[in-house]
Short mmCIF file of C-alpha atoms and ligand atoms in Angstrom, two decimals:
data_model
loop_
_atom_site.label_atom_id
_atom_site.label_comp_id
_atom_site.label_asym_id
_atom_site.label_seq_id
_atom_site.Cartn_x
_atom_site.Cartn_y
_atom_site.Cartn_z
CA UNK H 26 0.42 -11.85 -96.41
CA UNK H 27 -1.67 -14.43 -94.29
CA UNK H 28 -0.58 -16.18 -90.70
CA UNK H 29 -0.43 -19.95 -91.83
CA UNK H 30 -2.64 -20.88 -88.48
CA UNK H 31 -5.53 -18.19 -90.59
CA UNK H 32 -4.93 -20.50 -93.75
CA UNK H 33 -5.04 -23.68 -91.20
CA UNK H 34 -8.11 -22.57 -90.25
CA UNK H 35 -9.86 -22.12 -93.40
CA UNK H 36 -9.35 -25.83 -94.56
CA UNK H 37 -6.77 -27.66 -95.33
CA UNK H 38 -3.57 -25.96 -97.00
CA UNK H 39 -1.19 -27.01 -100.00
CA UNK H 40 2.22 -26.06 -99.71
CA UNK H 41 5.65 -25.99 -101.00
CA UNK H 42 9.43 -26.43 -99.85
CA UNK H 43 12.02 -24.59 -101.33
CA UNK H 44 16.50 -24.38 -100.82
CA UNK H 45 18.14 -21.71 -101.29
CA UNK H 46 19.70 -22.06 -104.66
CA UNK H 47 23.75 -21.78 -104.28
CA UNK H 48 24.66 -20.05 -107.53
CA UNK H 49 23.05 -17.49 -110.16
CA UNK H 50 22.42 -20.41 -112.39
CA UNK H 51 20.49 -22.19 -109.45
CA UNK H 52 18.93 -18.77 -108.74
CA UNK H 53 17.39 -18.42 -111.89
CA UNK H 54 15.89 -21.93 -111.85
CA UNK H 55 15.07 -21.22 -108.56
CA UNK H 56 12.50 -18.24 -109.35
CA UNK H 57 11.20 -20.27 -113.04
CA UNK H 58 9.80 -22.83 -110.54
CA UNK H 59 7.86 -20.78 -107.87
CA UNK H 60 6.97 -19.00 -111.07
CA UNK H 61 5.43 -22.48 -112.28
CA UNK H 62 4.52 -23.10 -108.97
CA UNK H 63 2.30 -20.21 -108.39
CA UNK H 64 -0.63 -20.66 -110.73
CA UNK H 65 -1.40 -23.73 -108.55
CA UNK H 66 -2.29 -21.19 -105.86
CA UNK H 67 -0.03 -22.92 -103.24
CA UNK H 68 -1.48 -21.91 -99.84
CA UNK H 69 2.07 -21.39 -98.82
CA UNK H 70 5.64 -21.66 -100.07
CA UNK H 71 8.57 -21.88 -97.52
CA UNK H 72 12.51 -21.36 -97.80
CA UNK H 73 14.43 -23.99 -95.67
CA UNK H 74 17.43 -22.35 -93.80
CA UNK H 75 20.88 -23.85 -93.68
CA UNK H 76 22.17 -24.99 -90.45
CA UNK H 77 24.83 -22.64 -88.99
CA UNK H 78 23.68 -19.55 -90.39
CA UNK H 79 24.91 -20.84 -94.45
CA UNK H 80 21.67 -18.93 -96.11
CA UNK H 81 21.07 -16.42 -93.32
CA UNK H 82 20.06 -13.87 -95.48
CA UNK H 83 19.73 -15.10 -98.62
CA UNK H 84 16.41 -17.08 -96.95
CA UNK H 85 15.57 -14.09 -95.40
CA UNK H 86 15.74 -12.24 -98.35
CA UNK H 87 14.12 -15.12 -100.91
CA UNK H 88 11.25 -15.14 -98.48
CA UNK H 89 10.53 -11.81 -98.28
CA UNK H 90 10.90 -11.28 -102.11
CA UNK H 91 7.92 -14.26 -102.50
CA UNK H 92 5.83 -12.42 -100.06
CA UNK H 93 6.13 -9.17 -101.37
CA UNK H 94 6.69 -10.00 -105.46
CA UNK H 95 4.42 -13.43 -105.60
CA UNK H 96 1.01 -12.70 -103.95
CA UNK H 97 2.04 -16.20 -102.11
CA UNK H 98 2.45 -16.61 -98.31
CA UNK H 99 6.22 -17.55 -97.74
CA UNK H 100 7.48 -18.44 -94.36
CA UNK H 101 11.04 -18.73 -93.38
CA UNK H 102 13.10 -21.64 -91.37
CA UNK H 103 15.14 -21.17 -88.56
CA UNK H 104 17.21 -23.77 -87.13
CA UNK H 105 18.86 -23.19 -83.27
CA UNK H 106 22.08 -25.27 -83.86
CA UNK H 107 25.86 -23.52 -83.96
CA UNK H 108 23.90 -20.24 -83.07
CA UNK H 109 24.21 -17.74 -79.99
CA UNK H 110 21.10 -16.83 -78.59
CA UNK H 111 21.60 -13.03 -79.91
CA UNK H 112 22.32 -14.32 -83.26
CA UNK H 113 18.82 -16.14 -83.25
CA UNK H 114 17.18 -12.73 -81.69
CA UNK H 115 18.67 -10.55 -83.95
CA UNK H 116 17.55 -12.82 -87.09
CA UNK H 117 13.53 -12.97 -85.98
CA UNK H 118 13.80 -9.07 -85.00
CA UNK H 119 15.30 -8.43 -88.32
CA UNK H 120 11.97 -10.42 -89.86
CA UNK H 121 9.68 -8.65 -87.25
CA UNK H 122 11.40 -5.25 -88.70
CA UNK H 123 10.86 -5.90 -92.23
CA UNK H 124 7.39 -6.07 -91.63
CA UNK H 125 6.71 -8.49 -94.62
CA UNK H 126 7.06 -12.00 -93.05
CA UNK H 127 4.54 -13.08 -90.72
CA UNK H 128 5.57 -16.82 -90.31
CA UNK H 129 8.69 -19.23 -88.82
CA UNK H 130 8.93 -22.73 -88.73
CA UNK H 131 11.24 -23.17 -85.98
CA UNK H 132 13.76 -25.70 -85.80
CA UNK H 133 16.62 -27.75 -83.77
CA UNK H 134 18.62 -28.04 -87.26
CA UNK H 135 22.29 -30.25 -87.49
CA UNK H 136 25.29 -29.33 -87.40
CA UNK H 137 26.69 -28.12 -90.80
CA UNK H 138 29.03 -30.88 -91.96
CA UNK H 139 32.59 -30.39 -91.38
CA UNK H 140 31.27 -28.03 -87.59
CA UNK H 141 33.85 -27.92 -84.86
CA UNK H 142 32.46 -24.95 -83.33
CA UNK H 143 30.40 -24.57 -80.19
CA UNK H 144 26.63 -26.61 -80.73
CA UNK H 145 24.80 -23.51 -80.22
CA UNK H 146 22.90 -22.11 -77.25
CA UNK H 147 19.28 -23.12 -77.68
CA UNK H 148 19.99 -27.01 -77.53
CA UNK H 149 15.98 -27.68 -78.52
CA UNK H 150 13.42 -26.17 -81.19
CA UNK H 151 11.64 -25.84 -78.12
CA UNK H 152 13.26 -22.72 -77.11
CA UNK H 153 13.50 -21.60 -80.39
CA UNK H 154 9.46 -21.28 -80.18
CA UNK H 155 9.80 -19.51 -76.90
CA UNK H 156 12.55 -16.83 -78.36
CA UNK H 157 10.12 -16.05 -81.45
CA UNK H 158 6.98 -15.97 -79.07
CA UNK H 159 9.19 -13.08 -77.12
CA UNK H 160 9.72 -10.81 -80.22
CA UNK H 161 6.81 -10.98 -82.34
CA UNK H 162 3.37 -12.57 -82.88
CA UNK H 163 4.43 -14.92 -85.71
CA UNK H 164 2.89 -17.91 -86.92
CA UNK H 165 5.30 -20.35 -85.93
CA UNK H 166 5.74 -23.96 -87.11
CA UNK H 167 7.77 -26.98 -85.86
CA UNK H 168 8.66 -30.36 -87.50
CA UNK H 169 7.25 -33.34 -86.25
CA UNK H 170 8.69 -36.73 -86.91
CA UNK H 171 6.66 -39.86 -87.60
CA UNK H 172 9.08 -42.48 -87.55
CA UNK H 173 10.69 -40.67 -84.98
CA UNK H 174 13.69 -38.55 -84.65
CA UNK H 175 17.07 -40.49 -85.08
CA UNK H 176 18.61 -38.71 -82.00
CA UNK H 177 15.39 -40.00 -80.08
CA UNK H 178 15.74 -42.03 -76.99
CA UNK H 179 12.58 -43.67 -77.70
CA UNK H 180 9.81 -43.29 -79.90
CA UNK H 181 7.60 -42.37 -76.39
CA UNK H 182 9.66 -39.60 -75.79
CA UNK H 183 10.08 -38.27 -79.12
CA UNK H 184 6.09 -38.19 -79.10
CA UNK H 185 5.94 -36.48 -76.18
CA UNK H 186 8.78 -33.76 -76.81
CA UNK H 187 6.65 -33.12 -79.80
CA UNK H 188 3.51 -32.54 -77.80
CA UNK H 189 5.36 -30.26 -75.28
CA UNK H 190 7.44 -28.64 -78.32
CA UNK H 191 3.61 -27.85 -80.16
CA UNK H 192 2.09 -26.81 -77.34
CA UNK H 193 3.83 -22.80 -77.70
CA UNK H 194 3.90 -23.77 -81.44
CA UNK H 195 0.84 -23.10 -84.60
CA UNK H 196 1.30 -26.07 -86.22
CA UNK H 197 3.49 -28.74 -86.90
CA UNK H 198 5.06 -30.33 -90.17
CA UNK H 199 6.63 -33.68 -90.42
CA UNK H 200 9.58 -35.00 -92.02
CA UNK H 201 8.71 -37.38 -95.18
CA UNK H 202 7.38 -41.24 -94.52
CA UNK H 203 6.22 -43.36 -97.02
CA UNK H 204 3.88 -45.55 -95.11
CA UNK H 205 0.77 -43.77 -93.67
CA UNK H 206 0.50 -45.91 -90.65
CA UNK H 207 3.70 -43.37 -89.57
CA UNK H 208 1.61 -40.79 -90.12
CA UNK H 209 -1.50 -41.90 -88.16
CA UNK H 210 0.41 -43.19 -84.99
CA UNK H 211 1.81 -39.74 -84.70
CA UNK H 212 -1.23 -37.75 -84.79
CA UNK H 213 -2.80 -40.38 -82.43
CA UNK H 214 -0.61 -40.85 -79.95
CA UNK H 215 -0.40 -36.44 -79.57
CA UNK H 216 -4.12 -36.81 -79.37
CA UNK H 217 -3.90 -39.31 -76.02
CA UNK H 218 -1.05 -36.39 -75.10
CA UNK H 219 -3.39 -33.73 -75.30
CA UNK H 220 -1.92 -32.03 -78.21
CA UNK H 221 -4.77 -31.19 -81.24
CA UNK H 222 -2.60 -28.41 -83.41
CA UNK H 223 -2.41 -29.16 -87.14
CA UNK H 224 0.53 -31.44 -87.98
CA UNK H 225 0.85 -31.08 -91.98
CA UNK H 226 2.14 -34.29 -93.55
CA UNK H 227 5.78 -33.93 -95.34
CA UNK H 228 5.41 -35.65 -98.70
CA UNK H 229 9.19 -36.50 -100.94
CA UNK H 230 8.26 -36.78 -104.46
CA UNK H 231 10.78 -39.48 -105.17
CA UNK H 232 12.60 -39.16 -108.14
CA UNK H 233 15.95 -41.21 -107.98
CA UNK H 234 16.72 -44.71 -106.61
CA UNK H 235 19.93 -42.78 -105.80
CA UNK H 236 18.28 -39.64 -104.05
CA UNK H 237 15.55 -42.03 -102.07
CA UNK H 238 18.49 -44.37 -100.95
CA UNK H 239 20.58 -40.66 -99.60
CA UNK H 240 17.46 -39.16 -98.11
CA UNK H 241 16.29 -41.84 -96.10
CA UNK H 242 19.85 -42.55 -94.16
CA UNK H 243 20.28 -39.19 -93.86
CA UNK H 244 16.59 -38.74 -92.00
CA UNK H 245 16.46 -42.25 -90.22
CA UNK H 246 13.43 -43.03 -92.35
CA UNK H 247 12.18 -45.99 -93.66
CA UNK H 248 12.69 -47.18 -97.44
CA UNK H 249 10.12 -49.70 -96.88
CA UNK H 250 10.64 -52.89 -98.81
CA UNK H 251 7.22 -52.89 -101.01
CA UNK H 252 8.54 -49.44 -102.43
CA UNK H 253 11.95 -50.56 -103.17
CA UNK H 254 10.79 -53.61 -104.45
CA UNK H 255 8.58 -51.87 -107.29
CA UNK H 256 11.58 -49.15 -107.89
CA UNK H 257 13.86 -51.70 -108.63
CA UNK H 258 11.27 -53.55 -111.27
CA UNK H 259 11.76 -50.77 -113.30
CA UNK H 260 14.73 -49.76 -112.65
CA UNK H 261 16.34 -51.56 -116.21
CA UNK H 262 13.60 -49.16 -118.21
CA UNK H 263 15.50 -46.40 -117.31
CA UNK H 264 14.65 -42.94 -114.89
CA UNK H 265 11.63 -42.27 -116.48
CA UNK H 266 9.79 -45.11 -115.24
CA UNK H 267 11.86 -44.88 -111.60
CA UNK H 268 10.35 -41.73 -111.99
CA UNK H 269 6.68 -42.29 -112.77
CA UNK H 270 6.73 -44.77 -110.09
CA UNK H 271 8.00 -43.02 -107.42
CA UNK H 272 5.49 -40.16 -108.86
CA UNK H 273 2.16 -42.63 -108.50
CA UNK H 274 3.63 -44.29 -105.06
CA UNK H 275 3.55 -40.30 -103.72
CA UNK H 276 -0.38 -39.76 -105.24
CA UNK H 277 -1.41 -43.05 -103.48
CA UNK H 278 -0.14 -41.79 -100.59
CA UNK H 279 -1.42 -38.65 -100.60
CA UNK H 280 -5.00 -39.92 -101.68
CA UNK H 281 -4.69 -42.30 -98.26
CA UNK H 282 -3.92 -38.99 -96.43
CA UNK H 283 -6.91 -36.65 -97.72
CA UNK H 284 -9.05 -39.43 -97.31
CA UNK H 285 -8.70 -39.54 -93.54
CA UNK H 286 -9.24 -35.64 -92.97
CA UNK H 287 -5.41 -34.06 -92.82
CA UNK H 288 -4.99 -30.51 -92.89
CA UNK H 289 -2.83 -30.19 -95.87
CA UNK H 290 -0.05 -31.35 -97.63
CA UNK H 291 3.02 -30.19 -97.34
CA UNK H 292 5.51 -31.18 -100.62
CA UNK H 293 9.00 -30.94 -100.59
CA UNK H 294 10.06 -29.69 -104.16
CA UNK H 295 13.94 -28.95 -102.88
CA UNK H 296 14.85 -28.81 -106.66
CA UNK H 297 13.91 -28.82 -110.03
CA UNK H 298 13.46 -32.70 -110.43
CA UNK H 299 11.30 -32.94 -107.08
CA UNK H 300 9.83 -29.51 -107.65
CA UNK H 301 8.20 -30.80 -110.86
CA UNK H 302 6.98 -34.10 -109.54
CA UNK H 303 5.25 -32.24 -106.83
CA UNK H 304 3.69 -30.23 -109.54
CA UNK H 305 2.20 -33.12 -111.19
CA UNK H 306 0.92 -34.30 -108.06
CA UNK H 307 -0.52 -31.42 -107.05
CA UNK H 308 -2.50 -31.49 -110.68
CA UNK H 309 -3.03 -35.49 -110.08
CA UNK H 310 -4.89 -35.05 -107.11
CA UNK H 311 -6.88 -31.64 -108.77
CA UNK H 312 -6.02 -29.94 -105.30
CA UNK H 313 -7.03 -26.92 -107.43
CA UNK H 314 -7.21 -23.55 -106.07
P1 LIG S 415 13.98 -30.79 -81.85
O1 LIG S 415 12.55 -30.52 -81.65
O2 LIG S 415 14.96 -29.97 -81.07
O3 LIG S 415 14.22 -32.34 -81.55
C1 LIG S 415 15.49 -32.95 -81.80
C2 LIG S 415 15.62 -34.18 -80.91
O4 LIG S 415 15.66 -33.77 -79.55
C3 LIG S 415 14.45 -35.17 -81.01
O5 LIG S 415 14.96 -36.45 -80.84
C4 LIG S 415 13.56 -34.78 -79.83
O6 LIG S 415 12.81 -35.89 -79.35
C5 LIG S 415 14.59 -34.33 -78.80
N1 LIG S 415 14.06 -33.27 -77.95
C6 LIG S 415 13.27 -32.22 -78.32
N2 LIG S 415 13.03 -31.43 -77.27
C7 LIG S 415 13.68 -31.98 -76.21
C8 LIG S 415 13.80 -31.61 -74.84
N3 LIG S 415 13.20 -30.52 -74.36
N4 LIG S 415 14.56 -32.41 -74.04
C9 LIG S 415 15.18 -33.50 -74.52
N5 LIG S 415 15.07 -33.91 -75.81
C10 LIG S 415 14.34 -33.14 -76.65
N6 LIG S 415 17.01 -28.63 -91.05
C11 LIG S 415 17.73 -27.55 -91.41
O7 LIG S 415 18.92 -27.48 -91.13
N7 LIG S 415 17.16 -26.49 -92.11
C12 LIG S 415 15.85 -26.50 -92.45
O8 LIG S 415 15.36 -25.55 -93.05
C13 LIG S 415 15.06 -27.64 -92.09
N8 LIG S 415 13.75 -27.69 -92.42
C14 LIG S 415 12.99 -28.78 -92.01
C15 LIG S 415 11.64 -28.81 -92.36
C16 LIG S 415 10.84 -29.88 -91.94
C17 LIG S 415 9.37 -29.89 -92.31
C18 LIG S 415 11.41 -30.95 -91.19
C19 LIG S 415 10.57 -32.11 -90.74
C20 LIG S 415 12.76 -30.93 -90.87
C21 LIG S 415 13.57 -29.85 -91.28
N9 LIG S 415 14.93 -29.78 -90.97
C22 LIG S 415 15.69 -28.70 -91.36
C23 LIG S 415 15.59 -30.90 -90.28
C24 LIG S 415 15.64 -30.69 -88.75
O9 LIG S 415 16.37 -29.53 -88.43
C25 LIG S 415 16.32 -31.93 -88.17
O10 LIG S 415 15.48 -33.05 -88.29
C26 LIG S 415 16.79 -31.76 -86.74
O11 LIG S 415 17.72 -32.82 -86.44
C27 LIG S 415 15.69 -31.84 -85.69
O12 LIG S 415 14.91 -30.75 -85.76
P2 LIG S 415 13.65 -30.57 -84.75
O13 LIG S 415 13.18 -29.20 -84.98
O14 LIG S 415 12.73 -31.69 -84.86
O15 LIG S 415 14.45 -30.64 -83.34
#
């Protein structure tokens, strides 16, 4: 399989988030949809990890099945929080031993909900990106934050943590905004920092006023007004035409995106509702193959 920064650097990349499903039923689904997923020749797929160690090895193992099964790139999350420092070694040596997975997207994570135990010993995805530069020569990824982090002190240092944090790292890949202008100010101010590594936009399909409303407290995003507003005009003609609104608000902003030059789009399909509006995004915008 390919190093994402070797697909980076070929042009711009299309790619697609995955959970771990949580039961054989969800498993099933699970592999139907990279199975639909794959005749779009997705530059890369990747397998989000649960915080705490939930889906160590069921990630591990999903990502090296879509690697070695799919003839798509998959790379793997990692996330430092409610981990030991060997527990986080072991993990990328066991992916640096199976010889199959060549790229991490390394993370701070949350606590899982309901966590009383210690926070973990790498406090920062920082030093996540330094333990997987020590094992192995991965690709490795970070997320970036456009609106910024909620746990920020400021905006200013959130940029600049992210400058630092991509300076070790590949690339970066941002959590989902819905107004560009998030977008832009990131990759601008990293520029006046320095910092010229990829940052892939995150783009949320949004399929539910009720999943939109969760997603965005739960990240500290904005649900900007202008996109609520036009949800909730259709919201009396039922979740189909939620649906094909929050579709056609996502291939705007993607369009706005590819127009200024980004190098890819990253969609976050987590399951089958969102995983099938990225689909017909993806065929919207004829990212083709
Ligand atoms: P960090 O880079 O550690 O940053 C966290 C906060 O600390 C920020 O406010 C930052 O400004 C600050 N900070 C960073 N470095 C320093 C420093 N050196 N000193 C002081 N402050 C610092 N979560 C999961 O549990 N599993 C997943 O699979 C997962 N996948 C994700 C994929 C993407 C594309 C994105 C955008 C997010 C994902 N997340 C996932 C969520 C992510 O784990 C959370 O947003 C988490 O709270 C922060 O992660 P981070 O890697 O940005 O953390």
């Amino acid at each position: 399989m390919t190093k994402i920064s070797d697909i980076l650097a070929a042009g711009p990349s299309y790619s697609f988030e995955f959970s771990p499903p949580r039961s054989a039923e969800a498993e099933a689904q699970f592999w139907v949809t990279v199975d639909e997923l794959v005749p779009l020749a997705p530059s890369f797929f990747s397998v989000t990890y649960g915080a705490g160690g939930s889906t160590r090895e069921l990630t591990r193992d999903l990502v090296t099945r879509i690697n070695a099964e799919k003839g798509v790139t998959a790379m793997a999350h990692l996330t430092c929080a409610a981990h030991t420092r060997k527990e986080l070694h072991d993990l990328i040596v066991s992916y640096r031993d199976g010889g199959v997975v060549e790229n991490l997207l390394a993370l701070g994570g949350d606590p899982p909900v309901g966590y009383d135990g210690p926070p973990g010993e790498l406090e920062f995805a920082d030093e996540l990106v330094a333990l997987v530069r020590e094992v192995n020569d991965f690709s490795v990824g970070v997320a970036a934050h456009p609106e910024p982090h909620p746990r920020s002190a400021s905006l200013t240092e959130d940029r600049a943590h992210t400058a630092a944090k991509l300076e070790n790292a590949d690339f970066a890949i941002t959590q989902f905004f819905f107004d560009a202008h998030h977008y832009f100010d990131l990759v601008g101010t990293l520029a006046e920092l320095g910092c010229d590594k990829p940052v892939i936009p995150g783009i949320m399909p949004v399929t539910t006023l009720g999943s939109i409303k969760r997603m965005t407290e739960l990240q500290g995003s904005e649900f900007p007004g202008w996109f609520a507003d036009r949800l909730y005009a259709v919201e009396d003609k039922g979740p189909e035409a939620v649906r094909a609104v929050g579709v056609s608000v996502a291939i705007d902003l993607c369009k706005e995106l590819l127009d200024s030059g980004v190098p890819g789009l990253h969609f976050f399909a987590f399951n089958r509702a969102t995983a099938l509006a990225a689909l017909e995004i993806h065929q919207s915008l004829d990212l083709g193959k």
